[in-house]
Amino acid sequence: MAEKIRVLISEDEIGRRLDEMAKQINADYAGREIRLLCILKGSVFVTCELAKRLTVPVTMDFLTCSSYEDGTVSNGDVKCPMGLSQPLKEKHVLVVEDIIDSGKTLSYLLEKLGEEHPASLKLCTLLDKPFRREKEVHVDYVGFQLKENAFVVGFGLDIAQKYRNLPYVGVVDKCPENVQA
Ligand code: IMP
Ligand code: MG
């Protein structure tokens, strides 16, 4: 079946919201340096776009973390195979996520990162599906709360590794092959 992507949040809307979030983060972290922690692969776009808007000093690190295989439902088996390149001890760590769904990935990851004794540990996400939460997670900065229970793609988010490069956030609508998409 062919797939058609319906735009949910446009590139402009994302840019404007990231401007607002960065303004808040710059104020909250005034006089401090942020260690931005990008959760690969999904949050690579939001991490870079946010980083470009930050005026406080920033260092960056990258971590692979996932609880999905190639499907659309978390299997709860969180895997974080790639280690950090620099220690987090006494750093002001801001974890950047693409989307928080069940909360399983982040509740596991935040507990692990807390064991590294950062000076502070906060969480920023572009998208949030609070109605899907199975594990409680405190989110400090949220771009957009999704209202509909749809699987979204674009701006780093994928379905079976596809559509990460879309500059907007969209919903995949399946449509029959013979219908003009
Ligand atoms: P959680 O552990 O269920 O909160 O899953 C969080 C991760 O699942 C995110 O970092 C995404 O990689 C992925 N995910 C959750 N919902 C979606 C979606 O709607 N589209 C694409 N990826 C998603
Ligand atoms: Mg992710």
mmCIF file of C-alpha atoms and ligand atoms in Angstrom:
data_model
loop_
_atom_site.group_PDB
_atom_site.id
_atom_site.type_symbol
_atom_site.label_atom_id
_atom_site.label_comp_id
_atom_site.label_asym_id
_atom_site.label_seq_id
_atom_site.Cartn_x
_atom_site.Cartn_y
_atom_site.Cartn_z
ATOM 1 C CA MET A 1 0.000 0.000 0.000
ATOM 2 C CA ALA A 2 1.339 3.457 -0.927
ATOM 3 C CA GLU A 3 2.023 5.957 1.837
ATOM 4 C CA LYS A 4 1.084 9.608 1.875
ATOM 5 C CA ILE A 5 2.458 12.035 4.455
ATOM 6 C CA ARG A 6 0.044 14.587 5.930
ATOM 7 C CA VAL A 7 1.790 17.662 7.393
ATOM 8 C CA LEU A 8 1.032 17.992 11.105
ATOM 9 C CA ILE A 9 3.587 20.629 12.154
ATOM 10 C CA SER A 10 5.211 22.747 9.451
ATOM 11 C CA GLU A 11 8.900 23.616 9.200
ATOM 12 C CA ASP A 12 8.084 27.252 10.082
ATOM 13 C CA GLU A 13 6.071 26.283 13.157
ATOM 14 C CA ILE A 14 8.908 24.058 14.368
ATOM 15 C CA GLY A 15 11.430 26.857 13.824
ATOM 16 C CA ARG A 16 9.328 29.382 15.742
ATOM 17 C CA ARG A 17 8.802 26.981 18.647
ATOM 18 C CA LEU A 18 12.530 26.166 18.779
ATOM 19 C CA ASP A 19 13.231 29.931 18.943
ATOM 20 C CA GLU A 20 10.952 30.169 22.005
ATOM 21 C CA MET A 21 12.410 27.079 23.667
ATOM 22 C CA ALA A 22 15.978 28.296 23.107
ATOM 23 C CA LYS A 23 15.098 31.690 24.606
ATOM 24 C CA GLN A 24 13.802 29.961 27.742
ATOM 25 C CA ILE A 25 16.814 27.623 27.930
ATOM 26 C CA ASN A 26 19.267 30.519 27.460
ATOM 27 C CA ALA A 27 17.593 32.329 30.371
ATOM 28 C CA ASP A 28 17.438 29.255 32.615
ATOM 29 C CA TYR A 29 21.106 28.355 32.043
ATOM 30 C CA ALA A 30 22.535 31.901 32.152
ATOM 31 C CA GLY A 31 26.123 31.797 33.465
ATOM 32 C CA ARG A 32 26.382 28.018 33.021
ATOM 33 C CA GLU A 33 27.617 25.691 30.289
ATOM 34 C CA ILE A 34 25.224 23.090 28.867
ATOM 35 C CA ARG A 35 26.218 19.574 27.867
ATOM 36 C CA LEU A 36 23.647 18.768 25.184
ATOM 37 C CA LEU A 37 23.038 15.056 24.916
ATOM 38 C CA CYS A 38 21.546 13.995 21.594
ATOM 39 C CA ILE A 39 19.689 10.685 21.571
ATOM 40 C CA LEU A 40 20.425 9.165 18.180
ATOM 41 C CA LYS A 41 19.120 8.830 15.696
ATOM 42 C CA GLY A 42 15.778 10.602 16.029
ATOM 43 C CA SER A 43 16.840 13.704 17.916
ATOM 44 C CA VAL A 44 19.724 14.677 15.652
ATOM 45 C CA PHE A 45 17.680 17.366 13.837
ATOM 46 C CA VAL A 46 16.183 18.912 16.964
ATOM 47 C CA THR A 47 19.538 18.840 18.790
ATOM 48 C CA CYS A 48 21.333 20.665 15.969
ATOM 49 C CA GLU A 49 18.537 23.192 15.404
ATOM 50 C CA LEU A 50 18.303 23.901 19.134
ATOM 51 C CA ALA A 51 22.095 24.117 19.534
ATOM 52 C CA LYS A 52 22.303 26.763 16.794
ATOM 53 C CA ARG A 53 19.870 28.931 18.778
ATOM 54 C CA LEU A 54 21.675 28.679 22.125
ATOM 55 C CA THR A 55 23.841 31.584 23.226
ATOM 56 C CA VAL A 56 25.105 30.030 26.477
ATOM 57 C CA PRO A 57 28.269 27.888 26.094
ATOM 58 C CA VAL A 58 27.440 24.413 24.766
ATOM 59 C CA THR A 59 29.271 21.122 24.413
ATOM 60 C CA MET A 60 27.634 18.133 22.755
ATOM 61 C CA ASP A 61 27.636 14.375 23.056
ATOM 62 C CA PHE A 62 25.689 11.626 21.312
ATOM 63 C CA LEU A 63 24.103 8.438 22.558
ATOM 64 C CA THR A 64 22.298 5.700 20.678
ATOM 65 C CA CYS A 65 19.229 4.634 22.572
ATOM 66 C CA SER A 66 16.104 2.834 21.447
ATOM 67 C CA SER A 67 13.311 0.554 22.556
ATOM 68 C CA TYR A 68 11.943 -0.009 19.063
ATOM 69 C CA GLU A 69 12.948 -2.563 16.481
ATOM 70 C CA ASP A 70 11.534 -1.523 13.112
ATOM 71 C CA GLY A 71 7.959 -1.316 14.332
ATOM 72 C CA THR A 72 5.784 1.421 15.791
ATOM 73 C CA VAL A 73 5.355 0.065 19.332
ATOM 74 C CA SER A 74 8.045 0.128 22.007
ATOM 75 C CA ASN A 75 9.058 -3.400 23.009
ATOM 76 C CA GLY A 76 10.163 -2.055 26.401
ATOM 77 C CA ASP A 77 13.618 -3.542 25.954
ATOM 78 C CA VAL A 78 15.664 -0.339 26.000
ATOM 79 C CA LYS A 79 19.080 -0.560 24.392
ATOM 80 C CA CYS A 80 21.809 2.109 24.685
ATOM 81 C CA PRO A 81 24.816 0.451 23.042
ATOM 82 C CA MET A 82 27.014 3.497 22.390
ATOM 83 C CA GLY A 83 28.960 4.972 25.305
ATOM 84 C CA LEU A 84 29.466 8.662 26.009
ATOM 85 C CA SER A 85 32.702 10.169 24.726
ATOM 86 C CA GLN A 86 33.117 12.471 27.759
ATOM 87 C CA PRO A 87 32.164 12.069 31.468
ATOM 88 C CA LEU A 88 29.037 13.867 32.710
ATOM 89 C CA LYS A 89 30.269 14.420 36.272
ATOM 90 C CA GLU A 90 29.500 17.986 37.426
ATOM 91 C CA LYS A 91 28.123 18.936 33.997
ATOM 92 C CA HIS A 92 24.749 20.594 33.404
ATOM 93 C CA VAL A 93 23.268 17.924 31.180
ATOM 94 C CA LEU A 94 20.307 18.638 28.914
ATOM 95 C CA VAL A 95 19.024 15.502 27.207
ATOM 96 C CA VAL A 96 17.381 16.235 23.847
ATOM 97 C CA GLU A 97 14.730 13.823 22.587
ATOM 98 C CA ASP A 98 12.632 13.802 19.444
ATOM 99 C CA ILE A 99 9.482 12.387 21.032
ATOM 100 C CA ILE A 100 8.392 10.883 24.328
ATOM 101 C CA ASP A 101 5.798 8.171 24.002
ATOM 102 C CA SER A 102 5.555 5.421 26.651
ATOM 103 C CA GLY A 103 8.379 7.070 28.612
ATOM 104 C CA LYS A 104 10.235 3.751 28.896
ATOM 105 C CA THR A 105 13.335 4.923 27.015
ATOM 106 C CA LEU A 106 13.752 8.138 28.983
ATOM 107 C CA SER A 107 12.942 6.787 32.439
ATOM 108 C CA TYR A 108 15.620 4.125 31.899
ATOM 109 C CA LEU A 109 18.110 6.563 30.409
ATOM 110 C CA LEU A 110 17.642 9.339 33.001
ATOM 111 C CA GLU A 111 18.239 6.824 35.801
ATOM 112 C CA LYS A 112 21.464 5.649 34.090
ATOM 113 C CA LEU A 113 22.653 9.209 33.451
ATOM 114 C CA GLY A 114 21.916 10.182 37.067
ATOM 115 C CA GLU A 115 24.466 7.565 38.159
ATOM 116 C CA GLU A 116 27.150 9.679 36.390
ATOM 117 C CA HIS A 117 26.583 12.484 38.961
ATOM 118 C CA PRO A 118 25.920 15.431 36.643
ATOM 119 C CA ALA A 119 25.535 18.851 38.347
ATOM 120 C CA SER A 120 22.001 18.942 36.881
ATOM 121 C CA LEU A 121 19.971 16.779 34.538
ATOM 122 C CA LYS A 122 17.070 18.115 32.472
ATOM 123 C CA LEU A 123 15.034 16.852 29.564
ATOM 124 C CA CYS A 124 13.936 18.621 26.415
ATOM 125 C CA THR A 125 11.739 17.070 23.720
ATOM 126 C CA LEU A 126 10.358 18.366 20.461
ATOM 127 C CA LEU A 127 7.202 16.241 20.715
ATOM 128 C CA ASP A 128 5.288 14.660 23.565
ATOM 129 C CA LYS A 129 2.444 12.136 23.634
ATOM 130 C CA PRO A 130 1.514 12.426 27.355
ATOM 131 C CA PHE A 131 -1.604 10.253 26.937
ATOM 132 C CA ARG A 132 0.634 7.300 25.974
ATOM 133 C CA ARG A 133 2.743 7.357 29.151
ATOM 134 C CA GLU A 134 3.440 4.054 30.913
ATOM 135 C CA LYS A 135 6.460 5.259 32.907
ATOM 136 C CA GLU A 136 6.413 8.686 34.531
ATOM 137 C CA VAL A 137 9.057 11.076 33.198
ATOM 138 C CA HIS A 138 9.536 14.713 34.172
ATOM 139 C CA VAL A 139 9.937 16.763 30.979
ATOM 140 C CA ASP A 140 11.416 20.247 31.438
ATOM 141 C CA TYR A 141 10.978 21.651 27.901
ATOM 142 C CA VAL A 142 8.299 20.471 25.454
ATOM 143 C CA GLY A 143 7.965 21.718 21.892
ATOM 144 C CA PHE A 144 4.519 20.375 21.013
ATOM 145 C CA GLN A 145 2.086 18.093 22.798
ATOM 146 C CA LEU A 146 0.432 15.818 20.255
ATOM 147 C CA LYS A 147 -3.338 15.478 20.564
ATOM 148 C CA GLU A 148 -3.913 12.634 18.141
ATOM 149 C CA ASN A 149 -2.590 9.142 18.706
ATOM 150 C CA ALA A 150 -0.769 8.902 15.395
ATOM 151 C CA PHE A 151 2.691 7.655 14.523
ATOM 152 C CA VAL A 152 4.566 10.710 13.280
ATOM 153 C CA VAL A 153 7.601 11.027 11.016
ATOM 154 C CA GLY A 154 9.993 13.714 9.819
ATOM 155 C CA PHE A 155 12.402 16.161 11.461
ATOM 156 C CA GLY A 156 14.476 13.133 12.523
ATOM 157 C CA LEU A 157 11.602 10.765 13.271
ATOM 158 C CA ASP A 158 11.299 7.598 11.233
ATOM 159 C CA ILE A 159 9.106 4.683 10.465
ATOM 160 C CA ALA A 160 11.337 1.680 9.664
ATOM 161 C CA GLN A 161 14.207 4.188 9.122
ATOM 162 C CA LYS A 162 12.316 6.167 6.443
ATOM 163 C CA TYR A 163 11.274 9.844 6.322
ATOM 164 C CA ARG A 164 13.823 11.185 8.861
ATOM 165 C CA ASN A 165 14.870 13.846 6.340
ATOM 166 C CA LEU A 166 11.466 15.520 6.002
ATOM 167 C CA PRO A 167 11.773 19.145 7.196
ATOM 168 C CA TYR A 168 8.335 18.994 8.903
ATOM 169 C CA VAL A 169 6.506 16.586 11.223
ATOM 170 C CA GLY A 170 3.859 14.541 9.440
ATOM 171 C CA VAL A 171 1.525 11.605 9.840
ATOM 172 C CA VAL A 172 1.715 8.599 7.560
ATOM 173 C CA ASP A 173 -1.614 7.910 5.904
ATOM 174 C CA LYS A 174 -1.815 4.632 4.014
ATOM 175 C CA CYS A 175 -3.640 4.884 0.719
ATOM 176 C CA PRO A 176 -4.441 2.266 -1.926
ATOM 177 C CA GLU A 177 -1.834 2.054 -4.724
ATOM 178 C CA ASN A 178 -4.337 2.932 -7.472
ATOM 179 C CA VAL A 179 -5.374 6.196 -5.804
ATOM 180 C CA GLN A 180 -3.308 9.209 -6.867
ATOM 181 C CA ALA A 181 -1.244 10.210 -3.795
HETATM 182 P P1 IMP B 1 9.229 5.598 24.474
HETATM 183 O O1 IMP B 1 10.262 4.781 25.180
HETATM 184 O O2 IMP B 1 7.983 4.768 24.194
HETATM 185 O O3 IMP B 1 8.893 6.898 25.143
HETATM 186 O O4 IMP B 1 9.802 5.869 23.043
HETATM 187 C C1 IMP B 1 10.510 6.975 22.677
HETATM 188 C C2 IMP B 1 11.125 6.742 21.310
HETATM 189 O O5 IMP B 1 10.217 6.036 20.471
HETATM 190 C C3 IMP B 1 11.386 8.030 20.580
HETATM 191 O O6 IMP B 1 12.669 8.508 20.859
HETATM 192 C C4 IMP B 1 11.229 7.622 19.140
HETATM 193 O O7 IMP B 1 12.451 7.135 18.634
HETATM 194 C C5 IMP B 1 10.223 6.519 19.157
HETATM 195 N N1 IMP B 1 8.853 6.976 18.844
HETATM 196 C C6 IMP B 1 7.797 7.089 19.674
HETATM 197 N N2 IMP B 1 6.705 7.545 19.043
HETATM 198 C C7 IMP B 1 7.088 7.763 17.768
HETATM 199 C C8 IMP B 1 6.407 8.277 16.597
HETATM 200 O O8 IMP B 1 5.216 8.652 16.593
HETATM 201 N N3 IMP B 1 7.161 8.334 15.468
HETATM 202 C C9 IMP B 1 8.465 7.971 15.404
HETATM 203 N N4 IMP B 1 9.144 7.500 16.470
HETATM 204 C C10 IMP B 1 8.456 7.391 17.635
HETATM 205 MG MG MG B 2 14.355 8.719 19.867
#
